Amino acid sequence: MKKLIQVFLVIIIPEIVIFSLIWFINPDKVPMPFNIEEIIVTDLEKMPADHSSFEELNKDFKTGQEVTEACLGCHTGRGQEFMKSVHWQWLKHDTLINGDKVILGKKNVPNNFCIGVTSNMNYCSKCHAGYGWTDNSFDFKNPKNIDCLVCHDNTRMYKKTYQGLPDPKVNLKLVAQKVGHPTKQNCGHCHYQGAGKDNGKHGDLSKELNNCERDFDVHMNAKGKNMSCTKCHITQNHTIRGNMYTTSTSNENRATCTECHTSAPHKSKTLNSHFNQIACQTCHITKYATDAHTFVWWDWTNAATKKNGEVYADEKHITPDSTVLDDTKHGQQIYVKNQKPNYIWFNGNAKIHMFDDKITESPLVMNKLYGSYADNITPMDPKNPSKIFPVKIMRGKQPYDLKNKTLIQVNTFGAEGTGALWGDWDWDKAINNGMKAIGMPYSGSFGFVETVSYWPLNHTVTPSETSLKCEDCHSKHSVLEGLNKVYIPGRDRHIAIEAGGLILIILTFLGVVGHAILRMRAKN
Amino acid sequence: MKRVYIYRRFERFWHWTQTLLILFLALTGFEVHGSFELFGFNKAVLLHNNAAYTYMIILILIFFWLFITGEWRQYMPKRQQIVDQVEYYIKGIFQGKPHPTHKTVYTKFNPLQRAAYFGLNFIILPTMVATGVLYLAFYEFLKTGEGYAIRPIAYIHVIGAFLLLTFVIVHVYLTTTGYKPLSAIKAMITGWEEMSDEEAEIVVRENIRMAMQCSRREIIDSGGDEDVKSFDEVLSRELSGTNAMMIDFQKKLLQSKVGYFRIDANGIYVEVNDVWKELYDQTGIKDPIGKHYTLNRSEEDKKVVEQIFKQVVGGKTITGVKLSRNTTDGKRLHHTLSASPWYEKNKIVGIEGYIIGVDD
Ligand code: HEM
């Protein structure tokens, strides 16, 4: 009895205590820096003044320019301010990681969708916040050409058409009287429509955001905070925060999660400790293009070819979620739905391949996103160490100058007889037009180069319930498949250690069993 | 069969805590490693971390104890008899030969165990702790821009985990090679190990010899004015694993059915314990206090005990001398005797010792 009590006191009770502590104590738990429910989204939706009462706007406007004149009549100085912005210039100053200055933007950057805007401005300026940009003669100094309405229309009736002009059907007087702060619809008018359709380019931007549920986007959830784009893309004096690394090279002026959520947003220390290696987006944006297809492939090789002398278009489903289109206009396109992101190391610095850069690789990377595992451990730029980011990858083939080894600007959009590719179906003419427009030489011979571009995913942040779970990365079926330099517990193992360890244990076990059998035999 | 006290309380406590913690760390660790799913990765990490912190605290206690008590000497590898021990495990054990070494409070481990536990306690576990701590601290370092690659650290940690598991298998198996398959495990639970009479006798005798050496050391020490250095050297050479903390040893020793006696310089009994009385019960001596040690002995025995008394009073320690005693009904009973001088203020004022019955 006394012995039993001793055993209890010395062994059993202490073990129970120790293991209860281990099981129940959770030192990982930390308070959130704030309560999500307490975040107040400041309401800017109401304009300080009711514009319908203004005499200046009580006019039957014939053109957009007339409206702009009326706007600028009161909002003096705003025109000059706006004309410095990227929405107007389609260009900005940026820096490369080595400190070199660059000027780049939609205006001069090639992409691997429609290739480039120059020589196609009749069409592309549909999304320019201005009126009448058709060619290089456009006057960027004339404030009357600013399109105020595309951003400030609150009637949702305003539409732009070719050359950036208002659709003739739009009642400009009504729209002008009902102006307000930009809403989702204003931004979406252009930004949802990259490459001409919802989700087209980005894969995470579509009109679904205008009126979505929580599990589509927690921030823009119509029944929740219903945040507009400008809540994150904070705008001051017409300078809008936010960049896309297809036309930017540095980590400047960005809209970041930490601004609201801080850099330790979880209730778990362990989760918070991922901050230095993992971008918020990686866990919280787990899929894209769930509501509409996004392009992942555009091969121009067979564009402008005809079948039996006829313009053709064949659309085929490859899988329920992916479709391939072969046609005279585009060559070959593949668009897909319900995609899982790819993941890359990225330190917020990029290099954009420009029209005058030589092509030295295939596939040609249109926007090199710098970053690596090594840069996470010993970052070149300690303020921006590489983190794992989710991206959509766009691939394709597009024309390049065989002799000059540069990408080619193609004049795609235009009527028959203008030499545009989609008018005359003649590559040489279209290339000549395009190259002349960007002021680059063309050797006369072209081929097709494979290209790839990376599209960081930043939108459609989904609820925490559907974010990545530990096992999504920390397991043999890790979604971070390609990132092999980083060691991820649960995913990675050394084959030799694993095999050696198992063999050692099996042999030991067999040895012990064998020894025991011999011992018993010897005893009998 | 006899039972001998081998493991102290704290020893048993840390042994089982360490066992459970290692198994638990292996379980949660290998789940983190992706070997199987049990608690879920999240919980496994939490449990592994909690268990790791706990283990590190326990390890600090263990090492503290090992060094305070001098027990660490028991873990220092020695070459003597290592071959015998290996031979025993691959040959002798099948032929029913006895263990080549004996387990006492002072030398708990055979040479192979010494090597294995040394490797465990002083190489593998510190490596596990070091790599584990680097694993834990990784993010803190990363935050300050002092990141390092976790891969080699994790690899070493995993190798250590496999070695630990191997150790556990062999260790558990070897515990079954004691007197009876479960003797060793019981010993670790209760502190008392079962062994054969012969083995027990050797062990107890050994324990007594050590205990006497140690108490003598303490006595000399408390006297203060004698140079104890050379004595220490002899002692540590002899024991290479002395336990300096004798806290409850005396008590435990007596519970192993050991008779204790003390005799003054004139040969008069000053003190005996109950076991002594039990052992002498049938000889008709009920209370020896105040009587001479030659009391009631045959002529032959008298010579032997006088011899012993002279030697011990002269400063020698003797162990394991076989003696007999006569019962009132003419039978002869046997016991072994160990004795050492009884010091007071550096002067020998008598002898004290232990007897163990060997008849039952
Ligand atoms: C006090 C000592 C220990 C410390 C501080 C420690 C700490 C850690 C840490 C921090 C990890 C990374 C995962 C996590 O955060 O939980 C880990 C992984 C692991 N631990 Fe331990 N651990 C210790 C002891 C042990 C022991 C004794 C074993 C096995 C017997 C073990 C087996 C493992 C295994 C297998 C892994 C997975 C390694 C991988 O796949 O990368 N650990 N340990």
Tab-separated table of N, CA and C in Angstrom, chain B residues 33-167:
chain	number	residue	atom	x	y	z
B	33	HIS	N	6.533	16.151	-39.149
B	33	HIS	CA	7.413	15.711	-40.242
B	33	HIS	C	6.607	15.203	-41.441
B	34	GLY	N	5.315	14.930	-41.223
B	34	GLY	CA	4.476	14.455	-42.315
B	34	GLY	C	4.425	12.950	-42.444
B	35	SER	N	4.838	12.229	-41.391
B	35	SER	CA	4.860	10.771	-41.481
B	35	SER	C	3.465	10.165	-41.330
B	36	PHE	N	2.610	10.850	-40.590
B	36	PHE	CA	1.228	10.360	-40.438
B	36	PHE	C	0.366	11.515	-39.944
B	37	GLU	N	-0.930	11.280	-39.904
B	37	GLU	CA	-1.828	12.307	-39.380
B	37	GLU	C	-2.492	11.804	-38.126
B	38	LEU	N	-2.480	12.622	-37.087
B	38	LEU	CA	-3.102	12.186	-35.848
B	38	LEU	C	-3.833	13.363	-35.195
B	39	PHE	N	-3.065	14.330	-34.719
B	39	PHE	CA	-3.697	15.468	-34.050
B	39	PHE	C	-4.069	16.561	-35.048
B	40	GLY	N	-3.528	16.494	-36.234
B	40	GLY	CA	-3.631	17.607	-37.185
B	40	GLY	C	-2.377	18.438	-37.028
B	41	PHE	N	-1.874	18.970	-38.126
B	41	PHE	CA	-0.570	19.655	-38.107
B	41	PHE	C	-0.510	20.762	-37.051
B	42	ASN	N	-1.575	21.550	-37.049
B	42	ASN	CA	-1.680	22.672	-36.135
B	42	ASN	C	-1.434	22.263	-34.693
B	43	LYS	N	-2.245	21.283	-34.260
B	43	LYS	CA	-2.181	20.803	-32.881
B	43	LYS	C	-0.843	20.105	-32.622
B	44	ALA	N	-0.381	19.377	-33.622
B	44	ALA	CA	0.885	18.656	-33.448
B	44	ALA	C	2.025	19.635	-33.167
B	45	VAL	N	2.034	20.741	-33.889
B	45	VAL	CA	3.080	21.745	-33.678
B	45	VAL	C	2.985	22.303	-32.264
B	46	LEU	N	1.764	22.634	-31.883
B	46	LEU	CA	1.548	23.199	-30.549
B	46	LEU	C	2.010	22.224	-29.474
B	47	LEU	N	1.591	20.964	-29.624
B	47	LEU	CA	1.946	19.952	-28.618
B	47	LEU	C	3.446	19.706	-28.608
B	48	HIS	N	4.035	19.639	-29.802
B	48	HIS	CA	5.480	19.400	-29.860
B	48	HIS	C	6.227	20.548	-29.173
B	49	ASN	N	5.778	21.758	-29.436
B	49	ASN	CA	6.448	22.902	-28.821
B	49	ASN	C	6.275	22.881	-27.311
B	50	ASN	N	5.042	22.634	-26.848
B	50	ASN	CA	4.808	22.582	-25.405
B	50	ASN	C	5.650	21.492	-24.764
B	51	ALA	N	5.639	20.315	-25.374
B	51	ALA	CA	6.406	19.203	-24.816
B	51	ALA	C	7.893	19.543	-24.830
B	52	ALA	N	8.318	20.235	-25.877
B	52	ALA	CA	9.740	20.584	-25.984
B	52	ALA	C	10.140	21.548	-24.871
B	53	TYR	N	9.305	22.556	-24.624
B	53	TYR	CA	9.618	23.491	-23.532
B	53	TYR	C	9.661	22.738	-22.200
B	54	THR	N	8.660	21.872	-21.997
B	54	THR	CA	8.630	21.098	-20.759
B	54	THR	C	9.893	20.265	-20.621
B	55	TYR	N	10.247	19.614	-21.702
B	55	TYR	CA	11.394	18.719	-21.662
B	55	TYR	C	12.662	19.496	-21.337
B	56	MET	N	12.749	20.699	-21.891
B	56	MET	CA	13.966	21.472	-21.634
B	56	MET	C	14.055	21.835	-20.149
B	57	ILE	N	12.905	22.124	-19.551
B	57	ILE	CA	12.911	22.406	-18.104
B	57	ILE	C	13.338	21.156	-17.337
B	58	ILE	N	12.738	20.025	-17.701
B	58	ILE	CA	13.076	18.770	-17.019
B	58	ILE	C	14.553	18.454	-17.204
B	59	LEU	N	15.045	18.696	-18.412
B	59	LEU	CA	16.464	18.398	-18.671
B	59	LEU	C	17.379	19.251	-17.790
B	60	ILE	N	16.977	20.479	-17.598
B	60	ILE	CA	17.785	21.339	-16.725
B	60	ILE	C	17.807	20.732	-15.322
B	61	LEU	N	16.634	20.307	-14.839
B	61	LEU	CA	16.565	19.675	-13.521
B	61	LEU	C	17.440	18.423	-13.470
B	62	ILE	N	17.330	17.601	-14.528
B	62	ILE	CA	18.082	16.348	-14.546
B	62	ILE	C	19.579	16.623	-14.481
B	63	PHE	N	20.017	17.540	-15.325
B	63	PHE	CA	21.454	17.789	-15.366
B	63	PHE	C	21.932	18.404	-14.049
B	64	PHE	N	21.107	19.251	-13.489
B	64	PHE	CA	21.405	19.831	-12.191
B	64	PHE	C	21.593	18.709	-11.170
B	65	TRP	N	20.663	17.812	-11.169
B	65	TRP	CA	20.697	16.679	-10.232
B	65	TRP	C	21.940	15.825	-10.481
B	66	LEU	N	22.181	15.526	-11.754
B	66	LEU	CA	23.333	14.678	-12.078
B	66	LEU	C	24.618	15.287	-11.540
B	67	PHE	N	24.750	16.602	-11.667
B	67	PHE	CA	26.019	17.201	-11.263
B	67	PHE	C	26.094	17.432	-9.765
B	68	ILE	N	24.971	17.794	-9.164
B	68	ILE	CA	24.958	17.983	-7.715
B	68	ILE	C	25.304	16.671	-7.011
B	69	THR	N	24.715	15.606	-7.506
B	69	THR	CA	24.878	14.332	-6.814
B	69	THR	C	26.140	13.609	-7.246
B	70	GLY	N	26.753	14.084	-8.302
B	70	GLY	CA	27.918	13.363	-8.797
B	70	GLY	C	27.536	12.135	-9.601
B	71	GLU	N	26.231	11.958	-9.778
B	71	GLU	CA	25.769	10.793	-10.526
B	71	GLU	C	26.311	10.774	-11.955
B	72	TRP	N	26.673	11.947	-12.438
B	72	TRP	CA	27.127	12.011	-13.832
B	72	TRP	C	28.293	11.073	-14.059
B	73	ARG	N	29.054	10.790	-12.977
B	73	ARG	CA	30.213	9.912	-13.152
B	73	ARG	C	29.784	8.533	-13.627
B	74	GLN	N	28.557	8.177	-13.244
B	74	GLN	CA	28.077	6.861	-13.662
B	74	GLN	C	27.889	6.764	-15.163
B	75	TYR	N	27.825	7.946	-15.797
B	75	TYR	CA	27.583	7.932	-17.248
B	75	TYR	C	28.862	8.006	-18.051
B	76	MET	N	29.976	8.241	-17.348
B	76	MET	CA	31.223	8.366	-18.092
B	76	MET	C	31.634	6.989	-18.595
B	77	PRO	N	31.847	6.874	-19.900
B	77	PRO	CA	32.137	5.552	-20.460
B	77	PRO	C	33.428	4.999	-19.874
B	78	LYS	N	33.483	3.688	-19.659
B	78	LYS	CA	34.771	3.081	-19.306
B	78	LYS	C	34.942	1.813	-20.120
B	79	ARG	N	36.213	1.524	-20.392
B	79	ARG	CA	36.441	0.435	-21.318
B	79	ARG	C	36.386	-0.938	-20.635
B	80	GLN	N	36.775	-0.944	-19.361
B	80	GLN	CA	36.810	-2.225	-18.642
B	80	GLN	C	35.513	-2.992	-18.821
B	81	GLN	N	35.652	-4.240	-19.096
B	81	GLN	CA	34.514	-5.159	-19.113
B	81	GLN	C	33.534	-4.922	-20.251
B	82	ILE	N	33.842	-3.953	-21.130
B	82	ILE	CA	32.868	-3.693	-22.188
B	82	ILE	C	32.774	-4.913	-23.094
B	83	VAL	N	33.937	-5.556	-23.299
B	83	VAL	CA	33.949	-6.749	-24.147
B	83	VAL	C	33.159	-7.873	-23.487
B	84	ASP	N	33.367	-8.017	-22.183
B	84	ASP	CA	32.607	-9.044	-21.450
B	84	ASP	C	31.113	-8.842	-21.653
B	85	GLN	N	30.711	-7.563	-21.575
B	85	GLN	CA	29.289	-7.268	-21.655
B	85	GLN	C	28.749	-7.600	-23.042
B	86	VAL	N	29.519	-7.236	-24.062
B	86	VAL	CA	29.083	-7.549	-25.427
B	86	VAL	C	28.998	-9.065	-25.592
B	87	GLU	N	30.043	-9.744	-25.108
B	87	GLU	CA	30.047	-11.197	-25.212
B	87	GLU	C	28.838	-11.800	-24.520
B	88	TYR	N	28.503	-11.191	-23.393
B	88	TYR	CA	27.358	-11.710	-22.646
B	88	TYR	C	26.085	-11.615	-23.487
B	89	TYR	N	25.890	-10.463	-24.120
B	89	TYR	CA	24.653	-10.280	-24.878
B	89	TYR	C	24.600	-11.153	-26.125
B	90	ILE	N	25.779	-11.447	-26.713
B	90	ILE	CA	25.693	-12.262	-27.927
B	90	ILE	C	25.952	-13.742	-27.651
B	91	LYS	N	26.424	-14.094	-26.471
B	91	LYS	CA	26.689	-15.511	-26.196
B	91	LYS	C	26.147	-15.959	-24.838
B	92	GLY	N	26.715	-15.360	-23.796
B	92	GLY	CA	26.448	-15.813	-22.430
B	92	GLY	C	24.970	-15.877	-22.085
B	93	ILE	N	24.240	-14.872	-22.577
B	93	ILE	CA	22.828	-14.779	-22.210
B	93	ILE	C	22.047	-16.012	-22.652
B	94	PHE	N	22.509	-16.625	-23.766
B	94	PHE	CA	21.808	-17.820	-24.263
B	94	PHE	C	22.197	-19.067	-23.483
B	95	GLN	N	23.328	-18.981	-22.829
B	95	GLN	CA	23.786	-20.159	-22.068
B	95	GLN	C	23.414	-20.033	-20.606
B	96	GLY	N	22.612	-19.028	-20.283
B	96	GLY	CA	22.170	-18.874	-18.904
B	96	GLY	C	23.269	-18.411	-17.975
B	97	LYS	N	24.325	-17.853	-18.536
B	97	LYS	CA	25.403	-17.352	-17.675
B	97	LYS	C	24.934	-16.097	-16.937
B	98	PRO	N	25.545	-15.804	-15.785
B	98	PRO	CA	25.142	-14.599	-15.054
B	98	PRO	C	25.659	-13.341	-15.745
B	99	HIS	N	24.986	-12.229	-15.457
B	99	HIS	CA	25.475	-10.940	-15.943
B	99	HIS	C	26.910	-10.739	-15.473
B	100	PRO	N	27.768	-10.250	-16.327
B	100	PRO	CA	29.162	-10.061	-15.906
B	100	PRO	C	29.334	-8.886	-14.941
B	101	THR	N	28.348	-8.028	-14.846
B	101	THR	CA	28.490	-6.880	-13.940
B	101	THR	C	27.275	-6.817	-13.028
B	102	HIS	N	27.415	-6.093	-11.949
B	102	HIS	CA	26.332	-6.005	-10.984
B	102	HIS	C	25.830	-4.587	-10.885
B	103	LYS	N	24.536	-4.529	-10.572
B	103	LYS	CA	23.902	-3.231	-10.517
B	103	LYS	C	23.817	-2.804	-9.057
B	104	THR	N	24.460	-1.724	-8.713
B	104	THR	CA	24.343	-1.227	-7.349
B	104	THR	C	23.909	0.222	-7.430
B	105	VAL	N	23.642	0.795	-6.270
B	105	VAL	CA	23.278	2.207	-6.280
B	105	VAL	C	24.411	3.036	-6.886
B	106	TYR	N	25.637	2.505	-6.737
B	106	TYR	CA	26.795	3.290	-7.159
B	106	TYR	C	27.215	3.024	-8.590
B	107	THR	N	26.939	1.842	-9.063
B	107	THR	CA	27.239	1.551	-10.462
B	107	THR	C	26.000	0.904	-11.048
B	108	LYS	N	25.093	1.773	-11.464
B	108	LYS	CA	23.829	1.262	-11.964
B	108	LYS	C	23.987	0.665	-13.345
B	109	PHE	N	24.986	1.162	-14.054
B	109	PHE	CA	25.033	0.811	-15.463
B	109	PHE	C	26.220	-0.076	-15.778
B	110	ASN	N	25.971	-1.020	-16.666
B	110	ASN	CA	27.096	-1.804	-17.155
B	110	ASN	C	27.814	-0.968	-18.223
B	111	PRO	N	29.000	-1.388	-18.627
B	111	PRO	CA	29.804	-0.535	-19.513
B	111	PRO	C	29.097	-0.189	-20.816
B	112	LEU	N	28.301	-1.133	-21.313
B	112	LEU	CA	27.572	-0.838	-22.552
B	112	LEU	C	26.528	0.236	-22.310
B	113	GLN	N	25.825	0.092	-21.182
B	113	GLN	CA	24.821	1.092	-20.849
B	113	GLN	C	25.467	2.453	-20.686
B	114	ARG	N	26.621	2.429	-20.006
B	114	ARG	CA	27.335	3.702	-19.839
B	114	ARG	C	27.544	4.371	-21.182
B	115	ALA	N	28.042	3.591	-22.122
B	115	ALA	CA	28.324	4.152	-23.443
B	115	ALA	C	27.036	4.671	-24.062
B	116	ALA	N	25.984	3.854	-23.976
B	116	ALA	CA	24.728	4.222	-24.624
B	116	ALA	C	24.118	5.447	-23.962
B	117	TYR	N	24.077	5.460	-22.625
B	117	TYR	CA	23.442	6.581	-21.940
B	117	TYR	C	24.285	7.839	-22.050
B	118	PHE	N	25.588	7.636	-22.114
B	118	PHE	CA	26.449	8.797	-22.324
B	118	PHE	C	26.098	9.439	-23.666
B	119	GLY	N	26.011	8.568	-24.680
B	119	GLY	CA	25.651	9.055	-26.012
B	119	GLY	C	24.297	9.742	-25.989
B	120	LEU	N	23.373	9.152	-25.287
B	120	LEU	CA	22.023	9.696	-25.232
B	120	LEU	C	22.009	11.049	-24.520
B	121	ASN	N	22.512	11.048	-23.287
B	121	ASN	CA	22.369	12.226	-22.440
B	121	ASN	C	23.306	13.360	-22.806
B	122	PHE	N	24.473	12.999	-23.320
B	122	PHE	CA	25.466	14.047	-23.527
B	122	PHE	C	25.717	14.334	-25.005
B	123	ILE	N	25.144	13.530	-25.907
B	123	ILE	CA	25.315	13.832	-27.334
B	123	ILE	C	23.959	14.024	-28.025
B	124	ILE	N	23.136	12.976	-28.041
B	124	ILE	CA	21.900	13.076	-28.828
B	124	ILE	C	20.941	14.117	-28.248
B	125	LEU	N	20.684	14.038	-26.946
B	125	LEU	CA	19.712	14.972	-26.386
B	125	LEU	C	20.165	16.433	-26.513
B	126	PRO	N	21.405	16.758	-26.174
B	126	PRO	CA	21.825	18.143	-26.395
B	126	PRO	C	21.702	18.559	-27.861
B	127	THR	N	21.976	17.623	-28.772
B	127	THR	CA	21.824	17.951	-30.192
B	127	THR	C	20.363	18.239	-30.521
B	128	MET	N	19.487	17.401	-29.982
B	128	MET	CA	18.059	17.622	-30.229
B	128	MET	C	17.632	18.974	-29.676
B	129	VAL	N	18.103	19.281	-28.481
B	129	VAL	CA	17.723	20.555	-27.873
B	129	VAL	C	18.285	21.708	-28.704
B	130	ALA	N	19.555	21.577	-29.082
B	130	ALA	CA	20.181	22.671	-29.831
B	130	ALA	C	19.455	22.897	-31.157
B	131	THR	N	19.221	21.809	-31.905
B	131	THR	CA	18.551	21.991	-33.196
B	131	THR	C	17.114	22.437	-32.979
B	132	GLY	N	16.475	21.900	-31.940
B	132	GLY	CA	15.095	22.295	-31.646
B	132	GLY	C	14.998	23.775	-31.326
B	133	VAL	N	15.946	24.254	-30.530
B	133	VAL	CA	15.920	25.671	-30.158
B	133	VAL	C	16.172	26.554	-31.386
B	134	LEU	N	17.105	26.109	-32.233
B	134	LEU	CA	17.342	26.873	-33.460
B	134	LEU	C	16.090	26.903	-34.327
B	135	TYR	N	15.382	25.782	-34.310
B	135	TYR	CA	14.118	25.671	-35.046
B	135	TYR	C	13.106	26.685	-34.485
B	136	LEU	N	13.024	26.695	-33.141
B	136	LEU	CA	12.058	27.591	-32.487
B	136	LEU	C	12.412	29.058	-32.705
B	137	ALA	N	13.712	29.340	-32.686
B	137	ALA	CA	14.143	30.732	-32.701
B	137	ALA	C	14.222	31.297	-34.114
B	138	PHE	N	14.028	30.414	-35.088
B	138	PHE	CA	14.238	30.788	-36.488
B	138	PHE	C	13.545	32.099	-36.873
B	139	TYR	N	12.271	32.190	-36.537
B	139	TYR	CA	11.524	33.365	-36.995
B	139	TYR	C	12.010	34.646	-36.334
B	140	GLU	N	12.407	34.517	-35.074
B	140	GLU	CA	12.906	35.704	-34.386
B	140	GLU	C	14.141	36.233	-35.113
B	141	PHE	N	14.998	35.295	-35.503
B	141	PHE	CA	16.206	35.713	-36.206
B	141	PHE	C	15.860	36.271	-37.581
B	142	LEU	N	14.909	35.611	-38.229
B	142	LEU	CA	14.528	36.045	-39.569
B	142	LEU	C	14.028	37.481	-39.526
B	143	LYS	N	13.257	37.795	-38.473
B	143	LYS	CA	12.677	39.122	-38.341
B	143	LYS	C	13.753	40.192	-38.275
B	144	THR	N	14.872	39.848	-37.602
B	144	THR	CA	15.915	40.846	-37.455
B	144	THR	C	16.900	40.797	-38.618
B	145	GLY	N	16.538	40.027	-39.660
B	145	GLY	CA	17.403	39.978	-40.832
B	145	GLY	C	18.602	39.062	-40.665
B	146	GLU	N	18.572	38.231	-39.622
B	146	GLU	CA	19.686	37.325	-39.379
B	146	GLU	C	19.276	35.896	-39.690
B	147	GLY	N	18.528	35.723	-40.736
B	147	GLY	CA	17.989	34.405	-41.054
B	147	GLY	C	19.074	33.372	-41.329
B	148	TYR	N	18.721	32.127	-41.132
B	148	TYR	CA	19.628	31.046	-41.487
B	148	TYR	C	18.799	29.926	-42.104
B	149	ALA	N	19.480	28.995	-42.748
B	149	ALA	CA	18.746	27.925	-43.417
B	149	ALA	C	18.281	26.907	-42.396
B	150	ILE	N	17.027	26.588	-42.436
B	150	ILE	CA	16.456	25.670	-41.464
B	150	ILE	C	16.679	24.224	-41.896
B	151	ARG	N	16.994	24.040	-43.182
B	151	ARG	CA	17.048	22.678	-43.726
B	151	ARG	C	18.057	21.779	-42.995
B	152	PRO	N	19.338	22.189	-42.896
B	152	PRO	CA	20.283	21.291	-42.211
B	152	PRO	C	19.885	21.057	-40.760
B	153	ILE	N	19.316	22.081	-40.137
B	153	ILE	CA	18.898	21.946	-38.741
B	153	ILE	C	17.818	20.881	-38.625
B	154	ALA	N	16.848	20.970	-39.537
B	154	ALA	CA	15.759	19.998	-39.519
B	154	ALA	C	16.295	18.594	-39.794
B	155	TYR	N	17.239	18.488	-40.733
B	155	TYR	CA	17.782	17.164	-41.054
B	155	TYR	C	18.432	16.540	-39.817
B	156	ILE	N	19.232	17.346	-39.115
B	156	ILE	CA	19.898	16.804	-37.925
B	156	ILE	C	18.855	16.403	-36.882
B	157	HIS	N	17.848	17.242	-36.737
B	157	HIS	CA	16.784	16.973	-35.768
B	157	HIS	C	16.088	15.646	-36.095
B	158	VAL	N	15.863	15.417	-37.376
B	158	VAL	CA	15.182	14.187	-37.784
B	158	VAL	C	16.105	12.967	-37.567
B	159	ILE	N	17.377	13.136	-37.909
B	159	ILE	CA	18.309	12.026	-37.671
B	159	ILE	C	18.296	11.683	-36.184
B	160	GLY	N	18.366	12.716	-35.349
B	160	GLY	CA	18.329	12.505	-33.899
B	160	GLY	C	17.073	11.777	-33.483
B	161	ALA	N	15.947	12.149	-34.097
B	161	ALA	CA	14.674	11.513	-33.738
B	161	ALA	C	14.715	10.017	-34.062
B	162	PHE	N	15.273	9.678	-35.227
B	162	PHE	CA	15.372	8.257	-35.589
B	162	PHE	C	16.286	7.522	-34.604
B	163	LEU	N	17.410	8.152	-34.250
B	163	LEU	CA	18.333	7.501	-33.317
B	163	LEU	C	17.668	7.295	-31.959
B	164	LEU	N	16.898	8.288	-31.545
B	164	LEU	CA	16.215	8.165	-30.258
B	164	LEU	C	15.239	7.000	-30.262
B	165	LEU	N	14.508	6.866	-31.370
B	165	LEU	CA	13.545	5.760	-31.456
B	165	LEU	C	14.278	4.429	-31.394
B	166	THR	N	15.388	4.360	-32.118
B	166	THR	CA	16.189	3.136	-32.087
B	166	THR	C	16.629	2.844	-30.656
B	167	PHE	N	17.098	3.888	-29.990
B	167	PHE	CA	17.530	3.732	-28.610
B	167	PHE	C	16.393	3.169	-27.760
